[in-house]
mmCIF file of C-alpha atoms and ligand atoms in Angstrom:
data_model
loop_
_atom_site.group_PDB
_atom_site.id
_atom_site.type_symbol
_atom_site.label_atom_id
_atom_site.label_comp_id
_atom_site.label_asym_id
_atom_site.label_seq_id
_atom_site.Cartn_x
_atom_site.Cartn_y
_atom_site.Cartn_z
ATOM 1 C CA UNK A 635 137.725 36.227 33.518
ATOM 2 C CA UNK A 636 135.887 35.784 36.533
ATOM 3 C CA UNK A 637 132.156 36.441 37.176
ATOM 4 C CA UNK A 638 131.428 38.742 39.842
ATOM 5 C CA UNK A 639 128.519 38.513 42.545
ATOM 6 C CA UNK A 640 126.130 41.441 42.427
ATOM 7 C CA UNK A 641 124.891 43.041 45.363
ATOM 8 C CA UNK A 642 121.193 43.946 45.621
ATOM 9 C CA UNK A 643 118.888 46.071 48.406
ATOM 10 C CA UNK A 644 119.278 46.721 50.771
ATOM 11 C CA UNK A 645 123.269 46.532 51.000
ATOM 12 C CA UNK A 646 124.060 50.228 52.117
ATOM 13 C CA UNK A 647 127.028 49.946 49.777
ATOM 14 C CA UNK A 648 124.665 50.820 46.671
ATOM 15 C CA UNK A 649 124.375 54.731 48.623
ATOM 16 C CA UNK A 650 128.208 54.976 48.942
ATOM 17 C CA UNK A 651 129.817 57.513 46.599
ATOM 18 C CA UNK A 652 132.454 56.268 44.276
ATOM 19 C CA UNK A 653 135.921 57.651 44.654
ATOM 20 C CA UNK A 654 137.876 58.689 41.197
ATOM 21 C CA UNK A 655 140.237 56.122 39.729
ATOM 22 C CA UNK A 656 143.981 57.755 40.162
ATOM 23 C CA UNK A 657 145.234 55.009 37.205
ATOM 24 C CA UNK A 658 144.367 51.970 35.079
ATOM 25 C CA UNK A 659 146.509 49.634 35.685
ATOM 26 C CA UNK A 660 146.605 45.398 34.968
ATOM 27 C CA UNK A 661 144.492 45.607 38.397
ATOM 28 C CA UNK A 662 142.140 47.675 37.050
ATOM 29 C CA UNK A 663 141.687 46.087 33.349
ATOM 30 C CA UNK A 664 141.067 43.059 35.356
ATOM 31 C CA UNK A 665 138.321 44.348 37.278
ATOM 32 C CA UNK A 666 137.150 45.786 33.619
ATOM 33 C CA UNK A 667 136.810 42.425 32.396
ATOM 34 C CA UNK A 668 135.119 41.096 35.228
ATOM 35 C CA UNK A 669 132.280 43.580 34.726
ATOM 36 C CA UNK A 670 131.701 43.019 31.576
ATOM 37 C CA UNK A 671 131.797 39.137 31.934
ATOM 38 C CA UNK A 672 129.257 39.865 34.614
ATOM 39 C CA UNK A 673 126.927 42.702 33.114
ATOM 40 C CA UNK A 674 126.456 39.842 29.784
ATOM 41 C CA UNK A 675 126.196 37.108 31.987
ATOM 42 C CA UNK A 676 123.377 38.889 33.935
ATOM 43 C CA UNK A 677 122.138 39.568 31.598
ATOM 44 C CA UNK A 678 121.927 43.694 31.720
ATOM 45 C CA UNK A 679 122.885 46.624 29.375
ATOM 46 C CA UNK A 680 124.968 48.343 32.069
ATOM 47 C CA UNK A 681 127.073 47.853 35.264
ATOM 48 C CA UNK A 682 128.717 50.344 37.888
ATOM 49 C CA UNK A 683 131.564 49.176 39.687
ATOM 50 C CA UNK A 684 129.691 49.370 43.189
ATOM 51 C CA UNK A 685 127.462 46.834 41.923
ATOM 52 C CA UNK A 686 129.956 44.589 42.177
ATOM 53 C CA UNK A 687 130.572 46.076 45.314
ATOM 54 C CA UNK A 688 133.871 48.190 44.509
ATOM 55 C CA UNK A 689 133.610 51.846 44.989
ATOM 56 C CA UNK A 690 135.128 53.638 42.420
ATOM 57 C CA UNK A 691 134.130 55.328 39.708
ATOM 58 C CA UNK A 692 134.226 52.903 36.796
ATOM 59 C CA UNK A 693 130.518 51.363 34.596
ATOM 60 C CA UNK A 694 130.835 49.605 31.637
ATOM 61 C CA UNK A 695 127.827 49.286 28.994
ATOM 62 C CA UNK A 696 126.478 47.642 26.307
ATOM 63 C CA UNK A 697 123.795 48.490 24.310
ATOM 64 C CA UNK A 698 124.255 46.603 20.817
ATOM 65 C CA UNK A 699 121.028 45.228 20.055
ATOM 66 C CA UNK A 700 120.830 41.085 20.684
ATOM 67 C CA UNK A 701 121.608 39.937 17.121
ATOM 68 C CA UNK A 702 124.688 41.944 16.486
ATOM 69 C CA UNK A 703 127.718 40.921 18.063
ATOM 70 C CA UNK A 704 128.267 42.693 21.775
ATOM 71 C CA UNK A 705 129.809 46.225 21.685
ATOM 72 C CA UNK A 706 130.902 46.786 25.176
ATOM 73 C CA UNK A 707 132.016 50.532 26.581
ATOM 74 C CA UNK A 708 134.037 51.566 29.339
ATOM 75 C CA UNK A 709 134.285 54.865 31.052
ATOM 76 C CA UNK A 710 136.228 55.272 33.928
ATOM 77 C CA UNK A 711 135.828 58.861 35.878
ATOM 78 C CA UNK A 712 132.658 59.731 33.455
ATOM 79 C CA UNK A 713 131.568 63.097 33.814
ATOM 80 C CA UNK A 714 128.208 64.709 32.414
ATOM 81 C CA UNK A 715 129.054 67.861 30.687
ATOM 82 C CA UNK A 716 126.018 68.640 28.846
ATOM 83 C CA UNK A 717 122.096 67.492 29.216
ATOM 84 C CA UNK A 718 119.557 68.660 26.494
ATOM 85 C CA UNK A 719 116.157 70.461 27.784
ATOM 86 C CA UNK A 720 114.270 67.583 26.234
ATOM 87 C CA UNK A 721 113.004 64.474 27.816
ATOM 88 C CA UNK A 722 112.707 60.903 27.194
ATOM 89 C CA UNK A 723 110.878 58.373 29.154
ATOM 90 C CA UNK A 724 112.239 54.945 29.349
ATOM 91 C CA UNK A 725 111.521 51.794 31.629
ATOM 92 C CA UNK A 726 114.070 51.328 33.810
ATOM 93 C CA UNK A 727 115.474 47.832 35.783
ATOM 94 C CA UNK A 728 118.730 47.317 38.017
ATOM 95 C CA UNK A 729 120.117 44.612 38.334
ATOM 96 C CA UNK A 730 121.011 45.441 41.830
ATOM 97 C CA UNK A 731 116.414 45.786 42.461
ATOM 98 C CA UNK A 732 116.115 42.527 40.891
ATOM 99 C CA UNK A 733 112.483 42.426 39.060
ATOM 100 C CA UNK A 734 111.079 45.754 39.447
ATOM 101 C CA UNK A 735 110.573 48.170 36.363
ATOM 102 C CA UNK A 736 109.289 51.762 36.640
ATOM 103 C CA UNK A 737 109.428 54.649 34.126
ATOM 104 C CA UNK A 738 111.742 56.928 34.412
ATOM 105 C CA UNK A 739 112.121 60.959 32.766
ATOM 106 C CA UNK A 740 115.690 62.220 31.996
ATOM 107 C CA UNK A 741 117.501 64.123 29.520
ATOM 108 C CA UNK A 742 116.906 62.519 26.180
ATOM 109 C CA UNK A 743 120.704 63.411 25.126
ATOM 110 C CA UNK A 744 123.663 64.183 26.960
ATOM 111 C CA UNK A 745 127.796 64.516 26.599
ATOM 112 C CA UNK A 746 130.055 62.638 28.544
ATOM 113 C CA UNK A 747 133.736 63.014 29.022
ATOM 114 C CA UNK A 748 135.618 59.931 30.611
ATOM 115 C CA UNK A 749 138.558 58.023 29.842
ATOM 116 C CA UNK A 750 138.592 54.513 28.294
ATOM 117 C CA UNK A 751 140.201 51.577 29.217
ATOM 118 C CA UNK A 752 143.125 52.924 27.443
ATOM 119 C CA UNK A 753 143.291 55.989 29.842
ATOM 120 C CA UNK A 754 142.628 58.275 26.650
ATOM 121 C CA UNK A 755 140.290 60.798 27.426
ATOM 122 C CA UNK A 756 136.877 61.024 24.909
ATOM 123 C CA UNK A 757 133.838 62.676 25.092
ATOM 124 C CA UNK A 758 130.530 61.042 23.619
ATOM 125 C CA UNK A 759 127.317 62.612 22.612
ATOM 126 C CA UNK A 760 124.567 60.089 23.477
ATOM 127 C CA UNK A 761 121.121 59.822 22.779
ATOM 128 C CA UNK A 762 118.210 57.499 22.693
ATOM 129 C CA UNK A 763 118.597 54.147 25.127
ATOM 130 C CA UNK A 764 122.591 55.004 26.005
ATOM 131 C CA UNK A 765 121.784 58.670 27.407
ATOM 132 C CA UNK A 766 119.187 56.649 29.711
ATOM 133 C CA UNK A 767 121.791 53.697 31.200
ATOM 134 C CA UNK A 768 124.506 55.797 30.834
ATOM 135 C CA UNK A 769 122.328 58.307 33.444
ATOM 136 C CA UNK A 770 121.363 55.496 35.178
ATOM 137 C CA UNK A 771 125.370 54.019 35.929
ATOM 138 C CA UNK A 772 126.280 57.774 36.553
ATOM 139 C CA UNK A 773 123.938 57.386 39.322
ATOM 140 C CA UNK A 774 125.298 54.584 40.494
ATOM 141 C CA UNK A 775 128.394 56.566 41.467
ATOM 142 C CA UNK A 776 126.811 58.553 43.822
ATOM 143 C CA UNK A 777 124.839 56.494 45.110
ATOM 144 C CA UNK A 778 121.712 57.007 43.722
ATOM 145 C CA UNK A 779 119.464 54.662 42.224
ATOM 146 C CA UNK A 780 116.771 54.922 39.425
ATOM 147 C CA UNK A 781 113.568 53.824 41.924
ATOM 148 C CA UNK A 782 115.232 57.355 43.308
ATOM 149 C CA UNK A 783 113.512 59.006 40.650
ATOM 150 C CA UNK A 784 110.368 58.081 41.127
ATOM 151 C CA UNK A 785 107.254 58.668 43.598
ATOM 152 C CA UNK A 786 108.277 58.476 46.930
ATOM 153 C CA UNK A 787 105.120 56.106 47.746
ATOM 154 C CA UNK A 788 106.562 53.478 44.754
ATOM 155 C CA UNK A 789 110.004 54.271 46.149
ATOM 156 C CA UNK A 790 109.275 53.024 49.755
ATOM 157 C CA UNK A 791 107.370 50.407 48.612
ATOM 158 C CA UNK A 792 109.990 48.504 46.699
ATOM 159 C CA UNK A 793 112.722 49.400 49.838
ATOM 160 C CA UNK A 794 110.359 47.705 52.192
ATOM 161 C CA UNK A 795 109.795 44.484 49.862
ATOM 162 C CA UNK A 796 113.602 44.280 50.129
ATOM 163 C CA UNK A 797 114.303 44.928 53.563
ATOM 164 C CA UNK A 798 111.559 42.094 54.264
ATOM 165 C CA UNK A 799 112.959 39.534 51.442
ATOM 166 C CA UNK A 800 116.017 39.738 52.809
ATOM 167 C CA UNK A 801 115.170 39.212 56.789
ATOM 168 C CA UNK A 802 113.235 36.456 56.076
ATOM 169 C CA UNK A 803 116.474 34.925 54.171
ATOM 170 C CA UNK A 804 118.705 35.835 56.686
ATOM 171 C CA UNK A 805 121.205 37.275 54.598
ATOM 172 C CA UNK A 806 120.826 41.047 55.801
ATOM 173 C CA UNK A 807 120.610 39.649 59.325
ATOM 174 C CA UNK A 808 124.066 40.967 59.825
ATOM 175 C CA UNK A 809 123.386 44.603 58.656
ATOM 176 C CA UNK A 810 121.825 47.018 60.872
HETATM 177 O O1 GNR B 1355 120.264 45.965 32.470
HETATM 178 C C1 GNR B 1355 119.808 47.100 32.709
HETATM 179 N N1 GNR B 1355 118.805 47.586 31.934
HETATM 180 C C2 GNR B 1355 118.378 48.911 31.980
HETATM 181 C C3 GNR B 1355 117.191 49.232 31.330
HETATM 182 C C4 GNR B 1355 116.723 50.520 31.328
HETATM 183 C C5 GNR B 1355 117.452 51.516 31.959
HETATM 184 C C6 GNR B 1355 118.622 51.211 32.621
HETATM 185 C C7 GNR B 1355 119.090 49.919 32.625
HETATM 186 S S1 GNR B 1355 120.582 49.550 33.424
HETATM 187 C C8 GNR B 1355 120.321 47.875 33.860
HETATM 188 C C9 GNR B 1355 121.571 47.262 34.476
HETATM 189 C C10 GNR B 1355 121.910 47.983 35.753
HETATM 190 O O2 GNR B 1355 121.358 47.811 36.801
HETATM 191 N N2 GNR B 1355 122.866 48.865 35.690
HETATM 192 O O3 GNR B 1355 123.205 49.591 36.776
HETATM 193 NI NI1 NI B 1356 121.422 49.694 38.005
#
């Protein structure tokens, strides 16, 4: 298993939409792996494969609480198919804004059909913490992030903090 390197603001690949997966194949459990080695290495509750700078639609997650023994989930192609009328407000990081928090208000429970790593189709009913990150990794796939949902004056705040880390590093130097 290898550890993947995960991209942060401002890479303009974190607004790309994700393209379906067409099959799982040994390519693609590969890849699997790799995210999950990386999202408990982080360490973070959820990944989407863009983080990892591959756009397709694939997140894994992981919710199990620290002193239970790690429950990972995949869900490749994940579509929401139901969100309830009631709310829940939870903070929100990503590992790809390293450091920030913010609250964020979404559907406290929704259902979500995707296949596994097996390709079998299943649907889950989530609630609670795994409605929010699984929300949150949806996102991910079309390029939308969770500082997205919040005021635009936070929102452009954080970019710019980013955009000015990373000049003065040198790293985004190349981007435009
Ligand atoms: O590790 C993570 N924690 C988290 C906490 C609250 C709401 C969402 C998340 S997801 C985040 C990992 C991440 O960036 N996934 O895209
Ligand atoms: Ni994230």
């Amino acid at each position: 298993m290898s550890l993947r390197h995960i991209i942060t603001l401002p890479d303009p690949k974190l607004r790309l939409v994700s393209k379906p997966l067409e099959r799982i194949d040994a390519a693609l459990t590969k890849l699997i792996d790799d995210m999950i080695h990386t999202m408990h290495d982080a360490p973070g509750i959820g990944l989407a494969a863009i983080q990892i700078a591959e756009p397709i639609r694939l997140l894994v997650v992981d919710v199990a609480r620290k002193e239970d023994p790690p429950a990972p989930q995949v869900f490749v192609n994940p579509e929401i198919l139901w969100r309830s009328d009631e709310r829940s407000i939870y903070e929100e990081g990503c590992l790809s804004i390293p450091e920030y928090y913010a609250e964020v208000e979404r559907p406290a429970s929704i259902r979500v059909r995707a296949l596994d790593r097996d390709g079998v189709s299943r649907e889950v009913l989530a609630d609670g913490l795994l409605a929010t990150v699984l929300q949150h990794e949806i996102d991910h796939l079309d390029g939308v992030l969770f500082i997205d949902h919040i005021s635009k004056l936070k929102r452009d705040r954080v970019i710019k903090k980013f955009q000015k880390a990373s000049k003065r590093s040198g790293e985004g130097s190349h981007v435009l």
